[in-house]
PDB file of C-alpha atoms and ligand atoms in Angstrom:
ATOM      1  CA  UNK A  14     106.831  81.639  88.249  1.00  0.00           C
ATOM      2  CA  UNK A  15     104.568  84.282  90.131  1.00  0.00           C
ATOM      3  CA  UNK A  16     101.206  85.368  89.009  1.00  0.00           C
ATOM      4  CA  UNK A  17      99.877  89.081  88.967  1.00  0.00           C
ATOM      5  CA  UNK A  18      98.020  89.931  92.366  1.00  0.00           C
ATOM      6  CA  UNK A  19      94.913  92.058  92.298  1.00  0.00           C
ATOM      7  CA  UNK A  20      93.752  93.796  95.149  1.00  0.00           C
ATOM      8  CA  UNK A  21      89.666  94.416  94.512  1.00  0.00           C
ATOM      9  CA  UNK A  22      86.677  95.466  95.781  1.00  0.00           C
ATOM     10  CA  UNK A  23      83.461  94.348  94.320  1.00  0.00           C
ATOM     11  CA  UNK A  24      82.167  96.182  91.115  1.00  0.00           C
ATOM     12  CA  UNK A  25      84.960  99.114  91.912  1.00  0.00           C
ATOM     13  CA  UNK A  26      87.377 100.584  89.414  1.00  0.00           C
ATOM     14  CA  UNK A  27      89.523  97.577  89.997  1.00  0.00           C
ATOM     15  CA  UNK A  28      86.743  95.426  88.093  1.00  0.00           C
ATOM     16  CA  UNK A  29      88.537  96.766  84.882  1.00  0.00           C
ATOM     17  CA  UNK A  30      91.749  95.022  85.605  1.00  0.00           C
ATOM     18  CA  UNK A  31      89.630  91.902  86.937  1.00  0.00           C
ATOM     19  CA  UNK A  32      87.611  91.689  83.410  1.00  0.00           C
ATOM     20  CA  UNK A  33      90.940  92.259  81.848  1.00  0.00           C
ATOM     21  CA  UNK A  34      92.454  89.512  83.361  1.00  0.00           C
ATOM     22  CA  UNK A  35      89.461  87.146  82.522  1.00  0.00           C
ATOM     23  CA  UNK A  36      89.480  88.162  78.859  1.00  0.00           C
ATOM     24  CA  UNK A  37      93.139  87.523  78.597  1.00  0.00           C
ATOM     25  CA  UNK A  38      92.829  84.125  80.509  1.00  0.00           C
ATOM     26  CA  UNK A  39      96.091  84.910  82.320  1.00  0.00           C
ATOM     27  CA  UNK A  40      96.143  83.076  85.798  1.00  0.00           C
ATOM     28  CA  UNK A  41      96.238  85.362  88.541  1.00  0.00           C
ATOM     29  CA  UNK A  42      95.519  85.729  92.303  1.00  0.00           C
ATOM     30  CA  UNK A  43      92.479  87.972  93.489  1.00  0.00           C
ATOM     31  CA  UNK A  44      92.582  89.506  96.973  1.00  0.00           C
ATOM     32  CA  UNK A  45      89.049  91.043  97.867  1.00  0.00           C
ATOM     33  CA  UNK A  46      88.771  93.582  99.950  1.00  0.00           C
ATOM     34  CA  UNK A  47      85.530  95.130 102.225  1.00  0.00           C
ATOM     35  CA  UNK A  48      84.884  98.765 100.800  1.00  0.00           C
ATOM     36  CA  UNK A  49      85.954 101.245 101.404  1.00  0.00           C
ATOM     37  CA  UNK A  50      89.661  99.202 102.533  1.00  0.00           C
ATOM     38  CA  UNK A  51      90.950 102.705 103.834  1.00  0.00           C
ATOM     39  CA  UNK A  52      88.489 102.204 106.697  1.00  0.00           C
ATOM     40  CA  UNK A  53      87.575  98.370 106.889  1.00  0.00           C
ATOM     41  CA  UNK A  54      90.800  97.123 105.883  1.00  0.00           C
ATOM     42  CA  UNK A  55      93.350  98.972 107.763  1.00  0.00           C
ATOM     43  CA  UNK A  56      96.424  96.716 107.254  1.00  0.00           C
ATOM     44  CA  UNK A  57      95.955  97.286 103.468  1.00  0.00           C
ATOM     45  CA  UNK A  58      97.498 100.881 103.995  1.00  0.00           C
ATOM     46  CA  UNK A  59     101.010  99.030 104.472  1.00  0.00           C
ATOM     47  CA  UNK A  60     100.495  97.626 101.054  1.00  0.00           C
ATOM     48  CA  UNK A  61      99.083 100.645  99.297  1.00  0.00           C
ATOM     49  CA  UNK A  62      99.482 103.886 101.061  1.00  0.00           C
ATOM     50  CA  UNK A  63      96.938 105.727  99.235  1.00  0.00           C
ATOM     51  CA  UNK A  64      94.217 102.990 100.505  1.00  0.00           C
ATOM     52  CA  UNK A  65      92.352 102.871  97.169  1.00  0.00           C
ATOM     53  CA  UNK A  66      91.678 100.199  94.882  1.00  0.00           C
ATOM     54  CA  UNK A  67      92.941  98.879  92.260  1.00  0.00           C
ATOM     55  CA  UNK A  68      96.423  97.485  93.337  1.00  0.00           C
ATOM     56  CA  UNK A  69      98.309  95.314  91.263  1.00  0.00           C
ATOM     57  CA  UNK A  70     101.548  93.614  91.917  1.00  0.00           C
ATOM     58  CA  UNK A  71     103.167  91.793  88.936  1.00  0.00           C
ATOM     59  CA  UNK A  72     106.926  90.594  89.588  1.00  0.00           C
ATOM     60  CA  UNK A  73     108.527  94.052  90.526  1.00  0.00           C
ATOM     61  CA  UNK A  74     105.522  96.405  89.072  1.00  0.00           C
ATOM     62  CA  UNK A  75     103.231  98.091  91.432  1.00  0.00           C
ATOM     63  CA  UNK A  76     100.154 100.061  89.639  1.00  0.00           C
ATOM     64  CA  UNK A  77      97.250 102.038  91.245  1.00  0.00           C
ATOM     65  CA  UNK A  78      95.326 103.280  88.151  1.00  0.00           C
ATOM     66  CA  UNK A  79      92.836 101.119  86.524  1.00  0.00           C
ATOM     67  CA  UNK A  80      92.966 102.413  83.112  1.00  0.00           C
ATOM     68  CA  UNK A  81      96.952 101.805  83.036  1.00  0.00           C
ATOM     69  CA  UNK A  82      96.576  98.649  84.577  1.00  0.00           C
ATOM     70  CA  UNK A  83      94.221  97.690  81.641  1.00  0.00           C
ATOM     71  CA  UNK A  84      96.639  98.935  79.278  1.00  0.00           C
ATOM     72  CA  UNK A  85      99.604  97.072  81.066  1.00  0.00           C
ATOM     73  CA  UNK A  86      98.007  93.884  80.951  1.00  0.00           C
ATOM     74  CA  UNK A  87      96.967  94.045  77.436  1.00  0.00           C
ATOM     75  CA  UNK A  88     100.304  95.253  76.416  1.00  0.00           C
ATOM     76  CA  UNK A  89     102.592  93.312  78.566  1.00  0.00           C
ATOM     77  CA  UNK A  90     100.745  90.094  78.445  1.00  0.00           C
ATOM     78  CA  UNK A  91      99.996  90.363  74.873  1.00  0.00           C
ATOM     79  CA  UNK A  92      96.736  89.251  72.920  1.00  0.00           C
ATOM     80  CA  UNK A  93      93.972  90.930  71.270  1.00  0.00           C
ATOM     81  CA  UNK A  94      93.015  93.554  73.846  1.00  0.00           C
ATOM     82  CA  UNK A  95      95.861  95.726  72.322  1.00  0.00           C
ATOM     83  CA  UNK A  96      96.253  97.834  69.681  1.00  0.00           C
ATOM     84  CA  UNK A  97      99.798  98.232  68.512  1.00  0.00           C
ATOM     85  CA  UNK A  98     101.589 101.613  67.881  1.00  0.00           C
ATOM     86  CA  UNK A  99     101.596 101.203  64.026  1.00  0.00           C
ATOM     87  CA  UNK A 100      97.908 100.468  64.043  1.00  0.00           C
ATOM     88  CA  UNK A 101      95.734 103.667  62.629  1.00  0.00           C
ATOM     89  CA  UNK A 102      93.533 103.049  65.506  1.00  0.00           C
ATOM     90  CA  UNK A 103      95.948 103.260  68.330  1.00  0.00           C
ATOM     91  CA  UNK A 104      95.352 107.044  69.234  1.00  0.00           C
ATOM     92  CA  UNK A 105      91.965 106.404  69.345  1.00  0.00           C
ATOM     93  CA  UNK A 106      92.628 103.385  71.405  1.00  0.00           C
ATOM     94  CA  UNK A 107      94.394 105.310  74.234  1.00  0.00           C
ATOM     95  CA  UNK A 108      91.877 108.001  73.925  1.00  0.00           C
ATOM     96  CA  UNK A 109      89.023 105.572  75.058  1.00  0.00           C
ATOM     97  CA  UNK A 110      91.181 103.879  77.352  1.00  0.00           C
ATOM     98  CA  UNK A 111      91.576 107.046  79.307  1.00  0.00           C
ATOM     99  CA  UNK A 112      88.140 108.557  78.460  1.00  0.00           C
ATOM    100  CA  UNK A 113      86.788 105.725  80.245  1.00  0.00           C
ATOM    101  CA  UNK A 114      88.187 106.695  83.733  1.00  0.00           C
ATOM    102  CA  UNK A 115      89.127 110.555  83.334  1.00  0.00           C
ATOM    103  CA  UNK A 116      85.808 111.641  81.421  1.00  0.00           C
ATOM    104  CA  UNK A 117      83.280 108.840  82.360  1.00  0.00           C
ATOM    105  CA  UNK A 118      83.893 107.757  85.642  1.00  0.00           C
ATOM    106  CA  UNK A 119      85.358 110.777  87.554  1.00  0.00           C
ATOM    107  CA  UNK A 120      82.001 112.791  87.557  1.00  0.00           C
ATOM    108  CA  UNK A 121      80.166 109.546  88.623  1.00  0.00           C
ATOM    109  CA  UNK A 122      82.275 109.536  91.901  1.00  0.00           C
ATOM    110  CA  UNK A 123      80.580 112.605  92.773  1.00  0.00           C
ATOM    111  CA  UNK A 124      77.249 111.292  92.556  1.00  0.00           C
ATOM    112  CA  UNK A 125      78.014 108.140  94.263  1.00  0.00           C
ATOM    113  CA  UNK A 126      79.787 110.320  97.018  1.00  0.00           C
ATOM    114  CA  UNK A 127      76.986 112.874  97.667  1.00  0.00           C
ATOM    115  CA  UNK A 128      74.232 110.652  96.990  1.00  0.00           C
ATOM    116  CA  UNK A 129      74.886 107.558  98.694  1.00  0.00           C
ATOM    117  CA  UNK A 130      78.339 107.406 100.699  1.00  0.00           C
ATOM    118  CA  UNK A 131      78.448 110.796 102.604  1.00  0.00           C
ATOM    119  CA  UNK A 132      76.609 110.826 106.131  1.00  0.00           C
ATOM    120  CA  UNK A 133      72.827 112.035 105.453  1.00  0.00           C
ATOM    121  CA  UNK A 134      73.662 115.445 106.621  1.00  0.00           C
ATOM    122  CA  UNK A 135      76.505 115.879 104.334  1.00  0.00           C
ATOM    123  CA  UNK A 136      74.845 114.437 101.286  1.00  0.00           C
ATOM    124  CA  UNK A 137      74.144 117.005  98.488  1.00  0.00           C
ATOM    125  CA  UNK A 138      71.476 116.448  95.827  1.00  0.00           C
ATOM    126  CA  UNK A 139      72.233 119.642  93.887  1.00  0.00           C
ATOM    127  CA  UNK A 140      76.188 118.331  93.409  1.00  0.00           C
ATOM    128  CA  UNK A 141      74.796 115.017  92.660  1.00  0.00           C
ATOM    129  CA  UNK A 142      72.522 115.945  89.848  1.00  0.00           C
ATOM    130  CA  UNK A 143      74.915 118.284  88.417  1.00  0.00           C
ATOM    131  CA  UNK A 144      77.527 115.389  88.010  1.00  0.00           C
ATOM    132  CA  UNK A 145      74.971 113.048  86.967  1.00  0.00           C
ATOM    133  CA  UNK A 146      74.246 115.598  83.847  1.00  0.00           C
ATOM    134  CA  UNK A 147      77.659 116.023  83.279  1.00  0.00           C
ATOM    135  CA  UNK A 148      78.263 112.200  83.114  1.00  0.00           C
ATOM    136  CA  UNK A 149      74.974 111.747  80.548  1.00  0.00           C
ATOM    137  CA  UNK A 150      76.456 114.579  78.295  1.00  0.00           C
ATOM    138  CA  UNK A 151      79.643 113.207  77.898  1.00  0.00           C
ATOM    139  CA  UNK A 152      78.291 110.008  76.633  1.00  0.00           C
ATOM    140  CA  UNK A 153      77.572 111.546  73.425  1.00  0.00           C
ATOM    141  CA  UNK A 154      81.287 110.549  72.178  1.00  0.00           C
ATOM    142  CA  UNK A 155      80.608 106.875  72.978  1.00  0.00           C
ATOM    143  CA  UNK A 156      77.390 107.041  71.100  1.00  0.00           C
ATOM    144  CA  UNK A 157      78.727 108.669  68.089  1.00  0.00           C
ATOM    145  CA  UNK A 158      81.635 106.019  67.873  1.00  0.00           C
ATOM    146  CA  UNK A 159      78.947 103.302  68.281  1.00  0.00           C
ATOM    147  CA  UNK A 160      76.758 104.437  65.463  1.00  0.00           C
ATOM    148  CA  UNK A 161      79.316 102.804  62.888  1.00  0.00           C
ATOM    149  CA  UNK A 162      80.673  99.815  65.026  1.00  0.00           C
ATOM    150  CA  UNK A 163      79.829  97.358  67.681  1.00  0.00           C
ATOM    151  CA  UNK A 164      83.016  98.444  69.403  1.00  0.00           C
ATOM    152  CA  UNK A 165      84.783 101.544  70.180  1.00  0.00           C
ATOM    153  CA  UNK A 166      88.078 101.482  68.142  1.00  0.00           C
ATOM    154  CA  UNK A 167      89.902  99.103  65.669  1.00  0.00           C
ATOM    155  CA  UNK A 168      86.545  97.247  64.693  1.00  0.00           C
ATOM    156  CA  UNK A 169      86.729  94.850  67.576  1.00  0.00           C
ATOM    157  CA  UNK A 170      86.717  94.477  71.246  1.00  0.00           C
ATOM    158  CA  UNK A 171      89.726  95.676  72.832  1.00  0.00           C
ATOM    159  CA  UNK A 172      91.002  97.143  76.446  1.00  0.00           C
ATOM    160  CA  UNK A 173      89.241 100.352  75.549  1.00  0.00           C
ATOM    161  CA  UNK A 174      85.762  98.988  75.872  1.00  0.00           C
ATOM    162  CA  UNK A 175      86.734  97.446  78.977  1.00  0.00           C
ATOM    163  CA  UNK A 176      87.933 101.065  80.389  1.00  0.00           C
ATOM    164  CA  UNK A 177      84.590 102.478  78.781  1.00  0.00           C
ATOM    165  CA  UNK A 178      82.290  99.494  79.947  1.00  0.00           C
ATOM    166  CA  UNK A 179      83.398  99.767  83.375  1.00  0.00           C
ATOM    167  CA  UNK A 180      81.698 103.456  83.435  1.00  0.00           C
ATOM    168  CA  UNK A 181      78.669 102.058  82.299  1.00  0.00           C
ATOM    169  CA  UNK A 182      78.819  99.220  84.815  1.00  0.00           C
ATOM    170  CA  UNK A 183      79.258 102.037  87.492  1.00  0.00           C
ATOM    171  CA  UNK A 184      76.247 104.229  86.013  1.00  0.00           C
ATOM    172  CA  UNK A 185      74.027 101.063  86.230  1.00  0.00           C
ATOM    173  CA  UNK A 186      74.846 100.843  89.734  1.00  0.00           C
ATOM    174  CA  UNK A 187      73.983 104.707  90.468  1.00  0.00           C
ATOM    175  CA  UNK A 188      70.538 104.255  88.550  1.00  0.00           C
ATOM    176  CA  UNK A 189      72.074 106.160  85.477  1.00  0.00           C
ATOM    177  CA  UNK A 190      71.756 103.575  82.699  1.00  0.00           C
ATOM    178  CA  UNK A 191      68.138 104.544  82.367  1.00  0.00           C
ATOM    179  CA  UNK A 192      69.572 107.560  80.461  1.00  0.00           C
ATOM    180  CA  UNK A 193      71.572 105.426  78.066  1.00  0.00           C
ATOM    181  CA  UNK A 194      70.591 106.060  74.347  1.00  0.00           C
ATOM    182  CA  UNK A 195      69.254 102.842  72.633  1.00  0.00           C
ATOM    183  CA  UNK A 196      72.869 102.409  71.148  1.00  0.00           C
ATOM    184  CA  UNK A 197      74.310 102.733  74.217  1.00  0.00           C
ATOM    185  CA  UNK A 198      71.991 100.337  75.854  1.00  0.00           C
ATOM    186  CA  UNK A 199      72.658  97.722  73.229  1.00  0.00           C
ATOM    187  CA  UNK A 200      76.432  98.341  73.735  1.00  0.00           C
ATOM    188  CA  UNK A 201      75.932  97.663  77.303  1.00  0.00           C
ATOM    189  CA  UNK A 202      74.180  94.443  76.854  1.00  0.00           C
ATOM    190  CA  UNK A 203      76.800  93.410  74.336  1.00  0.00           C
ATOM    191  CA  UNK A 204      79.561  94.067  76.969  1.00  0.00           C
ATOM    192  CA  UNK A 205      77.934  92.127  79.543  1.00  0.00           C
ATOM    193  CA  UNK A 206      77.043  89.283  77.525  1.00  0.00           C
ATOM    194  CA  UNK A 207      80.910  88.600  76.928  1.00  0.00           C
ATOM    195  CA  UNK A 208      82.184  85.400  78.866  1.00  0.00           C
ATOM    196  CA  UNK A 209      85.242  87.391  80.194  1.00  0.00           C
ATOM    197  CA  UNK A 210      82.666  89.937  81.672  1.00  0.00           C
ATOM    198  CA  UNK A 211      80.819  87.302  83.225  1.00  0.00           C
ATOM    199  CA  UNK A 212      83.836  85.265  84.592  1.00  0.00           C
ATOM    200  CA  UNK A 213      85.002  88.596  86.228  1.00  0.00           C
ATOM    201  CA  UNK A 214      81.576  88.934  87.926  1.00  0.00           C
ATOM    202  CA  UNK A 215      81.596  85.508  89.194  1.00  0.00           C
ATOM    203  CA  UNK A 216      85.128  85.713  90.519  1.00  0.00           C
ATOM    204  CA  UNK A 217      84.171  88.731  92.690  1.00  0.00           C
ATOM    205  CA  UNK A 218      81.564  86.684  94.406  1.00  0.00           C
ATOM    206  CA  UNK A 219      82.490  85.967  98.095  1.00  0.00           C
ATOM    207  CA  UNK A 220      80.781  85.753 101.357  1.00  0.00           C
ATOM    208  CA  UNK A 221      80.682  89.635 102.892  1.00  0.00           C
ATOM    209  CA  UNK A 222      82.011  91.016  99.825  1.00  0.00           C
ATOM    210  CA  UNK A 223      78.945  92.521  97.886  1.00  0.00           C
ATOM    211  CA  UNK A 224      79.335  96.099  96.948  1.00  0.00           C
ATOM    212  CA  UNK A 225      77.405  97.602  99.965  1.00  0.00           C
ATOM    213  CA  UNK A 226      77.676 101.068  98.870  1.00  0.00           C
ATOM    214  CA  UNK A 227      75.311 100.245  96.053  1.00  0.00           C
ATOM    215  CA  UNK A 228      72.443 100.599  98.472  1.00  0.00           C
TER     216      UNK A 228
HETATM  217  N1  GSH B   5      91.934 106.871  89.216  1.00  0.00           N
HETATM  218  C1  GSH B   5      91.983 105.742  89.782  1.00  0.00           C
HETATM  219  C2  GSH B   5      90.984 105.620  91.166  1.00  0.00           C
HETATM  220  C3  GSH B   5      91.325 104.825  92.245  1.00  0.00           C
HETATM  221  C4  GSH B   5      89.757 105.097  93.428  1.00  0.00           C
HETATM  222  O1  GSH B   5      89.684 106.058  93.804  1.00  0.00           O
HETATM  223  N2  GSH B   5      89.242 103.836  93.286  1.00  0.00           N
HETATM  224  C5  GSH B   5      88.215 103.732  94.628  1.00  0.00           C
HETATM  225  C6  GSH B   5      87.147 102.645  94.201  1.00  0.00           C
HETATM  226  S1  GSH B   5      86.214 102.997  92.642  1.00  0.00           S
HETATM  227  C7  GSH B   5      88.811 103.728  95.828  1.00  0.00           C
HETATM  228  O2  GSH B   5      89.344 103.016  96.221  1.00  0.00           O
HETATM  229  N3  GSH B   5      87.891 104.255  96.992  1.00  0.00           N
HETATM  230  C8  GSH B   5      87.913 104.114  98.497  1.00  0.00           C
HETATM  231  C9  GSH B   5      88.907 105.295  99.019  1.00  0.00           C
HETATM  232  O3  GSH B   5      88.959 106.621  98.244  1.00  0.00           O
HETATM  233  O4  GSH B   5      89.013 105.374 100.027  1.00  0.00           O
HETATM  234  C10 GSH B   5      91.594 104.473  89.014  1.00  0.00           C
HETATM  235  O5  GSH B   5      91.328 104.611  87.846  1.00  0.00           O
HETATM  236  O6  GSH B   5      91.822 103.231  89.679  1.00  0.00           O
END
């Protein structure tokens, strides 16, 4: 039987999928690419015309959205990362899953682009600072939810924590984690302490695959 294949760049959004696979402990094949694959791995465009990662292949299934992949893995492969539709926390679970990407990751991509990725003459500190502030302001929701629980919903660690947790990982990469509240800093420490997180971090270590966009 075939196993899911994940195309991944170290610490990019595909980390969500890698982390979910490790939490679920399902067998998978990891294909590590240099970032950005669109430029550094031109053959990848034949596999995923968008050129973005993640890209997941599972049987006939092809997926390119990290939050959707985490939702898919959690529900399709079963296990504790999912919240069932008849659970009172189902709506909150979906909301946090998508909040992690749409609200907490998107503004950071502008910080990344205009602070680090663009050539120096195209960098824009104003845009980067504005979207850094946007991101920090949007953390208020998670901060409020975590006042009464260690995890975002359902009273346990779920795929929603993976989605939001990746946004915190990216924030650390961008030196924004120093603006986390004490509650969020403690949550981020809890996430990093998970064996699944640590296995995912170790799995992406390969020569030449360091996330060079971090510098
Ligand atoms: N909304 C998508 C975004 C995918 C995406 O833009 N990934 C970035 C990496 S974090 C990428 O591939 N960037 C390289 C490029 O745009 O060429 C998701 O959540 O997976």
